[in-house]
CSV table of C-alpha atoms in Angstrom, one decimal:
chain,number,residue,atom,x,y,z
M,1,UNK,CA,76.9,8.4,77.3
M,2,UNK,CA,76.8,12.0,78.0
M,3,UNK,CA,75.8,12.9,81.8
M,4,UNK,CA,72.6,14.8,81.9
M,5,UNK,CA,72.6,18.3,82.5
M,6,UNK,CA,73.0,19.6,86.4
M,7,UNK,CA,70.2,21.3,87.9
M,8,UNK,CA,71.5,24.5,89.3
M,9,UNK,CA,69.5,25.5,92.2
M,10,UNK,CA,68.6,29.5,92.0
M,11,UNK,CA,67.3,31.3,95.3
M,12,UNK,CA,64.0,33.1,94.2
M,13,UNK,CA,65.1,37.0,95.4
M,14,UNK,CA,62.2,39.1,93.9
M,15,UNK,CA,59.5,40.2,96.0
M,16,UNK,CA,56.4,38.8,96.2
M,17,UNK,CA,55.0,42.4,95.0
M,18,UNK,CA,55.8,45.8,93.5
M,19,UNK,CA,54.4,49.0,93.1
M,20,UNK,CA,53.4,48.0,89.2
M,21,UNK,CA,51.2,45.1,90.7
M,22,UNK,CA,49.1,47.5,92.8
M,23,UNK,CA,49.2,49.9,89.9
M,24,UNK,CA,48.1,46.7,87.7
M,25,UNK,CA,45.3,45.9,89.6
M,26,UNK,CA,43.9,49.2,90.6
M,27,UNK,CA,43.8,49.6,86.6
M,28,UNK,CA,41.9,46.1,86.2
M,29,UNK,CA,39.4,46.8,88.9
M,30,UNK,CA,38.7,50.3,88.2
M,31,UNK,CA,34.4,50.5,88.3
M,32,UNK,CA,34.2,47.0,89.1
M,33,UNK,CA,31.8,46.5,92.2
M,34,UNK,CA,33.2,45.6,95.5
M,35,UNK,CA,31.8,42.0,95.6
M,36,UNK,CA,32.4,41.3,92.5
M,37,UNK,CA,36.2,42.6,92.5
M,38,UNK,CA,36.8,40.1,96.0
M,39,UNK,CA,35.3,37.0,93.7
M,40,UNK,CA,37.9,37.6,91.2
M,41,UNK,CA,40.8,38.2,93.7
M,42,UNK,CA,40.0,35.2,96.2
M,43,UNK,CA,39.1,32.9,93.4
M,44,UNK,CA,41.7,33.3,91.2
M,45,UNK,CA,44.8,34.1,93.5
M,46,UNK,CA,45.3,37.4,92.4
M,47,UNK,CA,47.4,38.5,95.5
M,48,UNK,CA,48.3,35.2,96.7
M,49,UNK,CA,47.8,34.3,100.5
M,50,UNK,CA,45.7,36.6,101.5
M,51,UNK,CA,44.4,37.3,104.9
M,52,UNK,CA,41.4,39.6,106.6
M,53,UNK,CA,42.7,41.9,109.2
M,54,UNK,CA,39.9,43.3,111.0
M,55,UNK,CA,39.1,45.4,114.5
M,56,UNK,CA,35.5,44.3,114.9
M,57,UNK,CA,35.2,47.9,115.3
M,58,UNK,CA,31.8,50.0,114.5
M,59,UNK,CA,31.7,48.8,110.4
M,60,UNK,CA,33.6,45.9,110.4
M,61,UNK,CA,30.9,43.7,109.9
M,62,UNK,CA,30.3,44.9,106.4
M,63,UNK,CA,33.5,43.9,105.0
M,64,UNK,CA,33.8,40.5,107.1
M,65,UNK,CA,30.0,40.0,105.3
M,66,UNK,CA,31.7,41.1,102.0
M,67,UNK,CA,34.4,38.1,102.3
M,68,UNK,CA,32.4,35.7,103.6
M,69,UNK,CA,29.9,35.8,101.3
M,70,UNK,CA,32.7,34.6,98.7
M,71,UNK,CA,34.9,32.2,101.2
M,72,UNK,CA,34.4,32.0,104.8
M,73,UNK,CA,38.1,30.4,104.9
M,74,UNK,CA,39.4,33.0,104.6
M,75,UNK,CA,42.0,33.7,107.3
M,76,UNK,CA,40.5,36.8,109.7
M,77,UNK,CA,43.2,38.2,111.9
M,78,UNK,CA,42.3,39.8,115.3
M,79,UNK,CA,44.7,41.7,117.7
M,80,UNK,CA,43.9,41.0,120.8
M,81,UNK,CA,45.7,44.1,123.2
M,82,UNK,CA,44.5,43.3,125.9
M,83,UNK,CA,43.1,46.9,126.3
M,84,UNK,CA,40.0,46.5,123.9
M,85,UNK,CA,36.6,47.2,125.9
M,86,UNK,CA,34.4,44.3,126.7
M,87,UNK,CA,32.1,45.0,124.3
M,88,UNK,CA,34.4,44.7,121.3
M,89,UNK,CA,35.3,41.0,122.5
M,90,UNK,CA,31.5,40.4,122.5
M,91,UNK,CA,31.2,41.5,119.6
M,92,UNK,CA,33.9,39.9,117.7
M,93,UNK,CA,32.6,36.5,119.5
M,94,UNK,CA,29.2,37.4,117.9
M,95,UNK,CA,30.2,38.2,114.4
M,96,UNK,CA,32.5,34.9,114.2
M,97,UNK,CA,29.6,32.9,114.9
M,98,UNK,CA,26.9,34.4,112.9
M,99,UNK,CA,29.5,34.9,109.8
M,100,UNK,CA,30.6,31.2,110.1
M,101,UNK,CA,34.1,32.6,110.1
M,102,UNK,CA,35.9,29.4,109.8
M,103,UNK,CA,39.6,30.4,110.3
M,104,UNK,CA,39.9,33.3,112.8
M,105,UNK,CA,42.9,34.1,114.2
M,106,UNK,CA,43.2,35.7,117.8
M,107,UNK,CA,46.7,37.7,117.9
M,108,UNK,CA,47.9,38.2,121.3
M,109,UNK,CA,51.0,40.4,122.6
M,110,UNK,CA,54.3,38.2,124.0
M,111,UNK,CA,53.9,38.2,127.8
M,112,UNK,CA,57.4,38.5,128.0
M,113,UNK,CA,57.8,41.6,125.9
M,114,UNK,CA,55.0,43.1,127.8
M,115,UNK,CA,56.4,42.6,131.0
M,116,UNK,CA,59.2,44.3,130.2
M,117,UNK,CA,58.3,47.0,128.2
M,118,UNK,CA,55.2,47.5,129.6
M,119,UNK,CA,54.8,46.4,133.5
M,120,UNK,CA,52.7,49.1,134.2
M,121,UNK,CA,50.0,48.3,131.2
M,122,UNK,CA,50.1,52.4,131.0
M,123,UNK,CA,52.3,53.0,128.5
M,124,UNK,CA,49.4,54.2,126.5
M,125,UNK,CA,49.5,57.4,128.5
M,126,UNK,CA,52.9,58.7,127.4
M,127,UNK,CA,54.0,56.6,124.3
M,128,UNK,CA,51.0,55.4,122.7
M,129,UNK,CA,52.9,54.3,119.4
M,130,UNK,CA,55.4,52.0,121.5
M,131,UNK,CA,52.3,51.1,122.9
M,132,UNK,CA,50.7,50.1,119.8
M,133,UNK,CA,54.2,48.4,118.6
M,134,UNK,CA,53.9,46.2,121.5
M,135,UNK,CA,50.3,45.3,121.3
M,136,UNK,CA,49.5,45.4,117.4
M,137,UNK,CA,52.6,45.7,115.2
M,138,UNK,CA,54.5,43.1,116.7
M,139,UNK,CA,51.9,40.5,116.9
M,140,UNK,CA,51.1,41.4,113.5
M,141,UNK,CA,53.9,40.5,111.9
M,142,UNK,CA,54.4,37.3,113.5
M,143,UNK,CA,50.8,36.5,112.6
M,144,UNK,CA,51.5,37.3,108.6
M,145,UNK,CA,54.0,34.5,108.3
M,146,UNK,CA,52.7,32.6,104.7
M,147,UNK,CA,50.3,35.7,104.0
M,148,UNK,CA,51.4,37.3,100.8
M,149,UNK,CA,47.9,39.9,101.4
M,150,UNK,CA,45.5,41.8,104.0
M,151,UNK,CA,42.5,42.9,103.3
M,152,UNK,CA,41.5,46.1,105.3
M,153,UNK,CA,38.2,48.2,106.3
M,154,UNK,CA,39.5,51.2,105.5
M,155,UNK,CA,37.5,54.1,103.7
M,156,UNK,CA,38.7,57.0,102.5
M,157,UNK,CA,35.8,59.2,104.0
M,158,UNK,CA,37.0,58.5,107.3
M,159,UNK,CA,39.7,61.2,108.0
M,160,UNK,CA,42.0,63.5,105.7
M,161,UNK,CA,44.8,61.5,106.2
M,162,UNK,CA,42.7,58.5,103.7
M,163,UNK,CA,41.5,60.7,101.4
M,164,UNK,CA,43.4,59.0,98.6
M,165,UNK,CA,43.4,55.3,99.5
M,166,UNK,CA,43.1,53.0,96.5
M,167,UNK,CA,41.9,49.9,96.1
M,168,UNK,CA,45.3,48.1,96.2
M,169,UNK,CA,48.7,49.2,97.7
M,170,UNK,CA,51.8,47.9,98.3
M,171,UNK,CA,52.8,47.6,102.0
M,172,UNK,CA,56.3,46.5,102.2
M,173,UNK,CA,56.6,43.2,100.0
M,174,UNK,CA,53.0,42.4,100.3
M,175,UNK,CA,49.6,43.8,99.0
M,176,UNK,CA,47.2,45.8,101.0
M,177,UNK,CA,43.4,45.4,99.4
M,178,UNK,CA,40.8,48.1,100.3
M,179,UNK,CA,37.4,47.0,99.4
M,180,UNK,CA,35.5,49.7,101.1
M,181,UNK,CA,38.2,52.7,100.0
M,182,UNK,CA,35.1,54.5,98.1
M,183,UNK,CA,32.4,53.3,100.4
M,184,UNK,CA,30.4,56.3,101.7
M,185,UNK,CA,29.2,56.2,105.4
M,186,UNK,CA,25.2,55.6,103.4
M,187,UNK,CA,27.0,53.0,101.4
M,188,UNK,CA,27.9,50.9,104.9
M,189,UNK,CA,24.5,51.9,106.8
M,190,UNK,CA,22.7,50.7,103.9
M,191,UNK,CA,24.6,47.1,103.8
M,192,UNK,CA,24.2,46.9,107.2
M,193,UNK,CA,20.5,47.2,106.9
M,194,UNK,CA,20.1,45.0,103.8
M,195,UNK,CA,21.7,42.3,105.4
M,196,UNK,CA,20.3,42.8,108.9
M,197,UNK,CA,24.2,43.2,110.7
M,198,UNK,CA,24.0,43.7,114.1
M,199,UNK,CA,25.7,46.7,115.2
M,200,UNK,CA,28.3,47.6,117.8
M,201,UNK,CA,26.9,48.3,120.6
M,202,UNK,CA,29.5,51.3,121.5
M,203,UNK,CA,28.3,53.1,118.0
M,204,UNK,CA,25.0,54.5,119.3
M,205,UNK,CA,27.2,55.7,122.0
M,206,UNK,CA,29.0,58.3,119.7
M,207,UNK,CA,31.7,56.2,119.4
M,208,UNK,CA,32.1,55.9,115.5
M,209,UNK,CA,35.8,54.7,115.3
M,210,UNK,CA,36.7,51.9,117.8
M,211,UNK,CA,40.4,50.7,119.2
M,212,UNK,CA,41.5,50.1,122.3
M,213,UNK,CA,40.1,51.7,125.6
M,214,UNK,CA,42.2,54.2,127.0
M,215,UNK,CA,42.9,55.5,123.4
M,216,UNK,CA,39.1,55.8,122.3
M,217,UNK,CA,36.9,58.8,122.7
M,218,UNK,CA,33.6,59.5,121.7
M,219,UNK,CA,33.4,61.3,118.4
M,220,UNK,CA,31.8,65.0,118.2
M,221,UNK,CA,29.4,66.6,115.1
M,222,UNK,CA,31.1,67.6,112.7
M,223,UNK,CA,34.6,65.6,113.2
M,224,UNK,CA,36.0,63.2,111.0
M,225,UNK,CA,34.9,59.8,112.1
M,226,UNK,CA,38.4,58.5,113.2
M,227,UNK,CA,38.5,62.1,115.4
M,228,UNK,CA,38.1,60.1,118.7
M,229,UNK,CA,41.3,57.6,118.4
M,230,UNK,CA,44.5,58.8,120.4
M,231,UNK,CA,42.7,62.5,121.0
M,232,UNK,CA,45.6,65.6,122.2
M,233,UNK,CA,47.9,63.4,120.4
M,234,UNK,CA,49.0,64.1,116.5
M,235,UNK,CA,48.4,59.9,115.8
M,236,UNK,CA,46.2,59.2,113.4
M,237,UNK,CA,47.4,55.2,112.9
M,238,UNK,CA,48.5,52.3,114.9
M,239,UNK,CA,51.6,51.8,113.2
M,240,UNK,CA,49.7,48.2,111.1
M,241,UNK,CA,48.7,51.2,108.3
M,242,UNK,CA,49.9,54.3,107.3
M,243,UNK,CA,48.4,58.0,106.1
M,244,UNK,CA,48.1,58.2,102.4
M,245,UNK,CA,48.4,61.7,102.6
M,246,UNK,CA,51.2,64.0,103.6
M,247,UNK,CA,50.3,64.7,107.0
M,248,UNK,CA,52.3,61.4,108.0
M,249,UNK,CA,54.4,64.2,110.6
M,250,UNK,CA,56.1,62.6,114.0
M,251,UNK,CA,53.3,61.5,116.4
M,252,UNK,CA,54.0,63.9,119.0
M,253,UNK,CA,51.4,65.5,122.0
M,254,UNK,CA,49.7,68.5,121.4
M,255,UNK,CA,47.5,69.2,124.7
């Protein structure tokens, strides 16, 4: 009797996406309301593991309302620098609650790599991007391990540098969803007062984009929203996204 064929084992070497799948699904949900876009995605799969990564910053309760309201399993990733202000850890604690966030995920910095790298805790002051790569990057990418996805908050009416954010890009190997890319700042205030979101409570300070501490400024009239983040230096990202424009020059101090 013949022996049965050998199995040959082949190592899968694609990539879990491509430019064609964010292409692919831009196309598919093109006019397609937010909510009803996130059903199709978290129901069916579309993008595979896929993972919230939010700032509980001054709208992020609009899209962490968004995804609950279809599965509150749905992992939320936090990066915990260790330089946010208390009121953003109050409020993260509050929105997790009232949400029912059932899988939230506090990222935190390696102590070890922070002590060496940064004993002082001021490297903010001189290199804010090693700063960030410390504090957000790093921790970011350990905490992606088995994500094949990330859903963002970011808008497009924001600052220049999102002007032309789509709903779905490719970062790296894995998708990047943007639910809220056309979202208008009367688009968020009118969620938020629909579905009675608390606010936070830095926003009716004039703070209207919120990161860490030392790197967060009050915004003025007139400036874009994210004007206040890493002000006198020419950063407009933490290093966990990047400008979809082609102002994506070396961050470098301009005082």
């Amino acid at each position: 009797m013949a022996e049965p064929a050998r199995q040959i084992d082949r190592i899968d070497v694609a990539p879990r996406f491509t430019e064609a799948d964010a292409l692919r699904l831009n196309a598919r949900f093109a006019g397609i309301p937010t909510l009803e876009m996130l059903r199709a995605v978290l129901a069916e799969k579309l993008t595979g593991e896929t993972a919230i990564v939010s700032s509980f910053g001054a709208e992020s309760a609009a899209l962490l309302h968004l995804v609950a309201s279809v599965d509150r399993s749905v992992p939320v990733l936090f990066l915990d620098t260790g330089k946010h202000f208390p009121e953003t850890l109050a409020y993260r604690d509050l929105l997790v609650e009232r949400l029912g966030l059932t899988d939230f995920r506090n990222l935190s910095p390696d102590p070890a790599l922070l002590a060496k790298r940064d004993a002082t805790e001021l490297r903010w002051s001189y290199d804010p991007d090693g700063c960030c790569e410390i504090r957000k990057v790093l921790p970011l990418d350990a905490g992606l391990a088995g994500i094949d996805a990330t859903i963002t908050g970011r808008k497009a009416f924001q600052a220049s540098t999102r002007a032309a954010l789509p709903r779905f890009e490719l970062d790296g190997e894995r998708l990047k969803i943007n639910p809220l890319a056309d979202w208008s700042k009367a688009d968020l205030d009118a969620y938020f007062e629909v579905h009675a979101l608390p606010a936070h409570p830095l926003v009716a300070q004039g703070y209207l984009s919120i990161g860490c501490a030392p790197c967060t400024s009050i915004v003025k009239p007139g400036e874009d929203p994210r004007a206040g983040r890493w002000r006198g230096w020419d950063k407009t990202e933490c290093g966990i996204h990047t400008p979809t424009s082609d102002d994506d020059d070396a961050n470098q101090p301009v005082f």
